[in-house]
PDB file of C-alpha atoms in Angstrom:
ATOM      1  CA  UNK A 597      -0.015  -0.030  -0.126  1.00 92.00           C
ATOM      2  CA  UNK A 598       1.152   3.600  -0.664  1.00 96.00           C
ATOM      3  CA  UNK A 599       2.503   5.484   2.187  1.00 95.00           C
ATOM      4  CA  UNK A 600       3.251   9.221   2.515  1.00 95.00           C
ATOM      5  CA  UNK A 601       7.028   8.502   2.579  1.00 95.00           C
ATOM      6  CA  UNK A 602       6.713   7.208  -1.069  1.00 97.00           C
ATOM      7  CA  UNK A 603       6.081  10.839  -2.369  1.00 95.00           C
ATOM      8  CA  UNK A 604       9.741  11.768  -3.219  1.00 97.00           C
ATOM      9  CA  UNK A 605      10.398   8.570  -4.846  1.00 97.00           C
ATOM     10  CA  UNK A 606       7.215   8.886  -7.036  1.00 97.00           C
ATOM     11  CA  UNK A 607       8.061  12.693  -7.831  1.00 96.00           C
ATOM     12  CA  UNK A 608      11.433  11.618  -8.927  1.00 96.00           C
ATOM     13  CA  UNK A 609      10.256   8.899 -11.237  1.00 96.00           C
ATOM     14  CA  UNK A 610       7.346  11.036 -12.567  1.00 95.00           C
ATOM     15  CA  UNK A 611       9.629  13.953 -13.245  1.00 94.00           C
ATOM     16  CA  UNK A 612      12.347  12.040 -14.914  1.00 94.00           C
ATOM     17  CA  UNK A 613       9.843  10.057 -17.106  1.00 94.00           C
ATOM     18  CA  UNK A 614       7.479  12.983 -17.774  1.00 92.00           C
ATOM     19  CA  UNK A 615       8.464  13.260 -21.592  1.00 89.00           C
ATOM     20  CA  UNK A 616       8.432   9.431 -22.024  1.00 89.00           C
ATOM     21  CA  UNK A 617       4.961   9.361 -20.674  1.00 87.00           C
ATOM     22  CA  UNK A 618       3.480  12.563 -22.199  1.00 86.00           C
ATOM     23  CA  UNK A 619       1.737  10.650 -25.038  1.00 83.00           C
ATOM     24  CA  UNK A 620      -0.024   8.254 -22.527  1.00 86.00           C
ATOM     25  CA  UNK A 621      -0.939  10.568 -19.664  1.00 84.00           C
ATOM     26  CA  UNK A 622      -2.815  13.686 -19.248  1.00 85.00           C
ATOM     27  CA  UNK A 623      -0.855  17.005 -18.713  1.00 84.00           C
ATOM     28  CA  UNK A 624      -0.356  17.939 -15.076  1.00 90.00           C
ATOM     29  CA  UNK A 625       0.588  21.195 -13.340  1.00 90.00           C
ATOM     30  CA  UNK A 626       4.312  21.421 -12.692  1.00 92.00           C
ATOM     31  CA  UNK A 627       3.527  20.944  -8.869  1.00 94.00           C
ATOM     32  CA  UNK A 628       2.451  17.347  -9.522  1.00 93.00           C
ATOM     33  CA  UNK A 629       6.076  16.325 -10.246  1.00 93.00           C
ATOM     34  CA  UNK A 630       7.336  17.594  -7.088  1.00 95.00           C
ATOM     35  CA  UNK A 631       7.552  15.732  -3.527  1.00 96.00           C
ATOM     36  CA  UNK A 632       4.922  18.223  -2.095  1.00 96.00           C
ATOM     37  CA  UNK A 633       2.619  17.499  -5.064  1.00 96.00           C
ATOM     38  CA  UNK A 634       2.890  13.715  -4.544  1.00 97.00           C
ATOM     39  CA  UNK A 635       2.419  14.161  -0.990  1.00 96.00           C
ATOM     40  CA  UNK A 636      -1.143  15.766  -1.819  1.00 96.00           C
ATOM     41  CA  UNK A 637      -1.900  13.064  -4.217  1.00 96.00           C
ATOM     42  CA  UNK A 638      -0.972  10.371  -1.804  1.00 97.00           C
ATOM     43  CA  UNK A 639      -2.996  12.093   0.967  1.00 97.00           C
ATOM     44  CA  UNK A 640      -6.011  12.193  -1.287  1.00 97.00           C
ATOM     45  CA  UNK A 641      -5.557   8.518  -2.238  1.00 97.00           C
ATOM     46  CA  UNK A 642      -5.407   7.494   1.388  1.00 98.00           C
ATOM     47  CA  UNK A 643      -8.509   9.418   2.240  1.00 97.00           C
ATOM     48  CA  UNK A 644     -10.220   7.675  -0.601  1.00 97.00           C
ATOM     49  CA  UNK A 645      -8.867   4.401   0.839  1.00 97.00           C
ATOM     50  CA  UNK A 646     -10.275   5.203   4.326  1.00 97.00           C
ATOM     51  CA  UNK A 647     -13.655   5.831   2.639  1.00 97.00           C
ATOM     52  CA  UNK A 648     -13.511   2.499   0.695  1.00 96.00           C
ATOM     53  CA  UNK A 649     -13.219   4.220  -2.507  1.00 97.00           C
ATOM     54  CA  UNK A 650      -9.681   3.188  -3.644  1.00 97.00           C
ATOM     55  CA  UNK A 651      -6.815   0.890  -2.872  1.00 98.00           C
ATOM     56  CA  UNK A 652      -3.493   2.759  -3.628  1.00 98.00           C
ATOM     57  CA  UNK A 653      -0.221   0.747  -3.908  1.00 97.00           C
ATOM     58  CA  UNK A 654       3.230   1.183  -5.169  1.00 97.00           C
ATOM     59  CA  UNK A 655       5.285  -1.137  -7.334  1.00 97.00           C
ATOM     60  CA  UNK A 656       8.518  -2.125  -5.700  1.00 96.00           C
ATOM     61  CA  UNK A 657      11.767  -3.814  -6.811  1.00 95.00           C
ATOM     62  CA  UNK A 658      14.610  -4.625  -4.611  1.00 93.00           C
ATOM     63  CA  UNK A 659      12.959  -2.507  -1.786  1.00 93.00           C
ATOM     64  CA  UNK A 660      12.848   0.569  -4.198  1.00 96.00           C
ATOM     65  CA  UNK A 661       9.620   2.298  -5.418  1.00 97.00           C
ATOM     66  CA  UNK A 662       9.489   2.011  -9.151  1.00 97.00           C
ATOM     67  CA  UNK A 663       5.854   2.689 -10.092  1.00 97.00           C
ATOM     68  CA  UNK A 664       2.370   2.724  -8.811  1.00 97.00           C
ATOM     69  CA  UNK A 665      -0.864   0.603  -9.164  1.00 98.00           C
ATOM     70  CA  UNK A 666      -4.104   1.678  -7.931  1.00 98.00           C
ATOM     71  CA  UNK A 667      -7.857   0.545  -7.878  1.00 98.00           C
ATOM     72  CA  UNK A 668      -9.985   3.591  -7.875  1.00 97.00           C
ATOM     73  CA  UNK A 669     -13.548   4.678  -8.359  1.00 97.00           C
ATOM     74  CA  UNK A 670     -14.790   1.785  -6.344  1.00 97.00           C
ATOM     75  CA  UNK A 671     -18.596   1.415  -6.515  1.00 96.00           C
ATOM     76  CA  UNK A 672     -20.383  -0.880  -4.130  1.00 95.00           C
ATOM     77  CA  UNK A 673     -24.006  -2.005  -4.048  1.00 92.00           C
ATOM     78  CA  UNK A 674     -25.122  -3.561  -7.314  1.00 93.00           C
ATOM     79  CA  UNK A 675     -21.839  -2.727  -9.022  1.00 94.00           C
ATOM     80  CA  UNK A 676     -18.985  -4.077  -6.862  1.00 95.00           C
ATOM     81  CA  UNK A 677     -16.471  -2.696  -9.280  1.00 96.00           C
ATOM     82  CA  UNK A 678     -13.395  -0.559  -9.487  1.00 97.00           C
ATOM     83  CA  UNK A 679     -11.097   0.904 -12.030  1.00 98.00           C
ATOM     84  CA  UNK A 680      -7.426  -0.332 -12.384  1.00 98.00           C
ATOM     85  CA  UNK A 681      -4.579   2.003 -13.201  1.00 97.00           C
ATOM     86  CA  UNK A 682      -0.817   1.426 -13.253  1.00 96.00           C
ATOM     87  CA  UNK A 683       2.456   2.614 -14.349  1.00 95.00           C
ATOM     88  CA  UNK A 684       6.135   1.612 -13.996  1.00 96.00           C
ATOM     89  CA  UNK A 685       9.153   3.692 -14.551  1.00 96.00           C
ATOM     90  CA  UNK A 686      10.710   3.635 -17.903  1.00 92.00           C
ATOM     91  CA  UNK A 687      13.987   2.171 -16.584  1.00 92.00           C
ATOM     92  CA  UNK A 688      12.060  -0.916 -15.137  1.00 94.00           C
ATOM     93  CA  UNK A 689       9.697  -1.669 -18.089  1.00 89.00           C
ATOM     94  CA  UNK A 690       9.881  -5.131 -19.853  1.00 89.00           C
ATOM     95  CA  UNK A 691      11.112  -6.859 -16.743  1.00 92.00           C
ATOM     96  CA  UNK A 692       7.765  -8.176 -15.468  1.00 94.00           C
ATOM     97  CA  UNK A 693       7.204  -5.597 -12.733  1.00 96.00           C
ATOM     98  CA  UNK A 694       3.937  -4.345 -14.269  1.00 96.00           C
ATOM     99  CA  UNK A 695       2.568  -7.722 -14.788  1.00 96.00           C
ATOM    100  CA  UNK A 696       3.442  -8.720 -11.252  1.00 96.00           C
ATOM    101  CA  UNK A 697       1.741  -5.496  -9.894  1.00 97.00           C
ATOM    102  CA  UNK A 698      -1.361  -6.057 -11.855  1.00 97.00           C
ATOM    103  CA  UNK A 699      -1.643  -9.566 -10.592  1.00 96.00           C
ATOM    104  CA  UNK A 700      -1.312  -8.458  -7.028  1.00 96.00           C
ATOM    105  CA  UNK A 701      -3.958  -5.850  -7.531  1.00 97.00           C
ATOM    106  CA  UNK A 702      -6.362  -8.470  -8.967  1.00 96.00           C
ATOM    107  CA  UNK A 703      -5.852 -10.657  -5.835  1.00 95.00           C
ATOM    108  CA  UNK A 704      -6.583  -7.649  -3.733  1.00 95.00           C
ATOM    109  CA  UNK A 705      -9.671  -6.910  -5.713  1.00 95.00           C
ATOM    110  CA  UNK A 706     -10.859 -10.484  -5.450  1.00 93.00           C
ATOM    111  CA  UNK A 707      -9.824 -11.392  -1.817  1.00 92.00           C
ATOM    112  CA  UNK A 708      -9.852  -8.187   0.217  1.00 93.00           C
ATOM    113  CA  UNK A 709     -12.039  -5.716  -1.767  1.00 95.00           C
ATOM    114  CA  UNK A 710     -14.597  -8.321  -2.823  1.00 94.00           C
ATOM    115  CA  UNK A 711     -15.133  -6.847  -6.209  1.00 95.00           C
ATOM    116  CA  UNK A 712     -16.999  -8.468  -8.917  1.00 95.00           C
ATOM    117  CA  UNK A 713     -15.538  -6.267 -11.764  1.00 95.00           C
ATOM    118  CA  UNK A 714     -12.434  -4.314 -12.700  1.00 97.00           C
ATOM    119  CA  UNK A 715     -12.198  -1.927 -15.624  1.00 98.00           C
ATOM    120  CA  UNK A 716      -9.246  -0.352 -17.329  1.00 98.00           C
ATOM    121  CA  UNK A 717      -8.500   1.806 -20.273  1.00 96.00           C
ATOM    122  CA  UNK A 718      -5.682   1.917 -22.622  1.00 96.00           C
ATOM    123  CA  UNK A 719      -5.053   3.973 -25.613  1.00 94.00           C
ATOM    124  CA  UNK A 720      -5.225   2.137 -29.003  1.00 93.00           C
ATOM    125  CA  UNK A 721      -1.569   2.242 -29.464  1.00 93.00           C
ATOM    126  CA  UNK A 722      -0.506   1.171 -26.099  1.00 94.00           C
ATOM    127  CA  UNK A 723      -0.002  -2.586 -26.998  1.00 95.00           C
ATOM    128  CA  UNK A 724       2.389  -3.642 -24.149  1.00 94.00           C
ATOM    129  CA  UNK A 725      -0.327  -2.461 -21.564  1.00 95.00           C
ATOM    130  CA  UNK A 726      -3.065  -4.223 -23.643  1.00 97.00           C
ATOM    131  CA  UNK A 727      -0.887  -7.447 -23.497  1.00 97.00           C
ATOM    132  CA  UNK A 728      -0.543  -7.235 -19.783  1.00 97.00           C
ATOM    133  CA  UNK A 729      -4.434  -6.858 -19.346  1.00 98.00           C
ATOM    134  CA  UNK A 730      -4.977  -9.812 -21.777  1.00 97.00           C
ATOM    135  CA  UNK A 731      -2.616 -11.894 -19.714  1.00 97.00           C
ATOM    136  CA  UNK A 732      -4.604 -11.145 -16.678  1.00 97.00           C
ATOM    137  CA  UNK A 733      -7.956 -12.072 -18.047  1.00 96.00           C
ATOM    138  CA  UNK A 734      -9.213  -8.715 -19.184  1.00 98.00           C
ATOM    139  CA  UNK A 735     -11.214  -8.425 -22.315  1.00 97.00           C
ATOM    140  CA  UNK A 736     -11.757  -5.372 -24.521  1.00 97.00           C
ATOM    141  CA  UNK A 737     -15.529  -4.299 -24.626  1.00 96.00           C
ATOM    142  CA  UNK A 738     -15.451  -1.025 -26.628  1.00 96.00           C
ATOM    143  CA  UNK A 739     -13.671   1.887 -27.904  1.00 97.00           C
ATOM    144  CA  UNK A 740     -14.209   5.583 -26.689  1.00 95.00           C
ATOM    145  CA  UNK A 741     -13.296   7.964 -29.398  1.00 97.00           C
ATOM    146  CA  UNK A 742     -11.390  11.136 -28.360  1.00 94.00           C
ATOM    147  CA  UNK A 743     -11.772  10.021 -24.631  1.00 93.00           C
ATOM    148  CA  UNK A 744      -8.762  11.615 -23.076  1.00 91.00           C
ATOM    149  CA  UNK A 745      -6.521  14.499 -23.810  1.00 92.00           C
ATOM    150  CA  UNK A 746      -2.800  13.986 -23.692  1.00 90.00           C
ATOM    151  CA  UNK A 747       0.238  15.525 -25.319  1.00 89.00           C
ATOM    152  CA  UNK A 748      -1.855  18.132 -27.389  1.00 90.00           C
ATOM    153  CA  UNK A 749      -4.398  15.802 -28.803  1.00 92.00           C
ATOM    154  CA  UNK A 750      -7.639  13.861 -28.094  1.00 95.00           C
ATOM    155  CA  UNK A 751      -6.874  10.057 -27.829  1.00 93.00           C
ATOM    156  CA  UNK A 752      -9.063   7.096 -28.559  1.00 95.00           C
ATOM    157  CA  UNK A 753      -9.056   4.484 -25.921  1.00 95.00           C
ATOM    158  CA  UNK A 754      -9.962   0.900 -25.483  1.00 97.00           C
ATOM    159  CA  UNK A 755     -12.118  -0.030 -22.623  1.00 97.00           C
ATOM    160  CA  UNK A 756     -11.367  -3.321 -20.796  1.00 98.00           C
ATOM    161  CA  UNK A 757     -13.224  -5.411 -18.291  1.00 97.00           C
ATOM    162  CA  UNK A 758     -12.388  -8.342 -16.124  1.00 97.00           C
ATOM    163  CA  UNK A 759     -15.027 -10.195 -13.963  1.00 93.00           C
ATOM    164  CA  UNK A 760     -13.879 -11.941 -10.787  1.00 84.00           C
ATOM    165  CA  UNK A 761     -13.690 -15.682 -10.611  1.00 68.00           C
ATOM    166  CA  UNK A 762     -15.573 -15.549  -7.446  1.00 64.00           C
ATOM    167  CA  UNK A 763     -19.163 -14.522  -7.189  1.00 63.00           C
ATOM    168  CA  UNK A 764     -19.199 -11.450  -5.061  1.00 63.00           C
ATOM    169  CA  UNK A 765     -22.528 -10.114  -4.289  1.00 68.00           C
ATOM    170  CA  UNK A 766     -23.618  -6.670  -2.703  1.00 68.00           C
TER     171      UNK A 766
END
């Protein structure tokens, strides 16, 4: 789970990888890339966690924070679903860390959060992320045209879903 002390590490990774991720992520104010900015983000995530609306985590390799994985927008009642988001530092991609983090998040969604469904989005061109989602049982269910604005353009996104193997009821 994410901790306030993770802010400086996350800020450093996000700042260093800002240009590499510009195509994939929405623009953020400069403060977002600072330790104080990440402290605010983490504080907000922990408040959402306390309310049962999110599960925020970090991706760790050799006891070093290398990315983030989050289940957010948790809806209870007849939905029992959440939204999966993740990223790993450019220096640590292609080594299995993202897949490991997604697998852990899925176990948490099933065993601790008792979610029936997880959703995720990827841009059409983000084939590595799509491969990870497929590997973990996600299926595409639609395309949202001009769904998000990143790097100066509206981007189409594929919507993904994964239903839990268990039968979680409200």
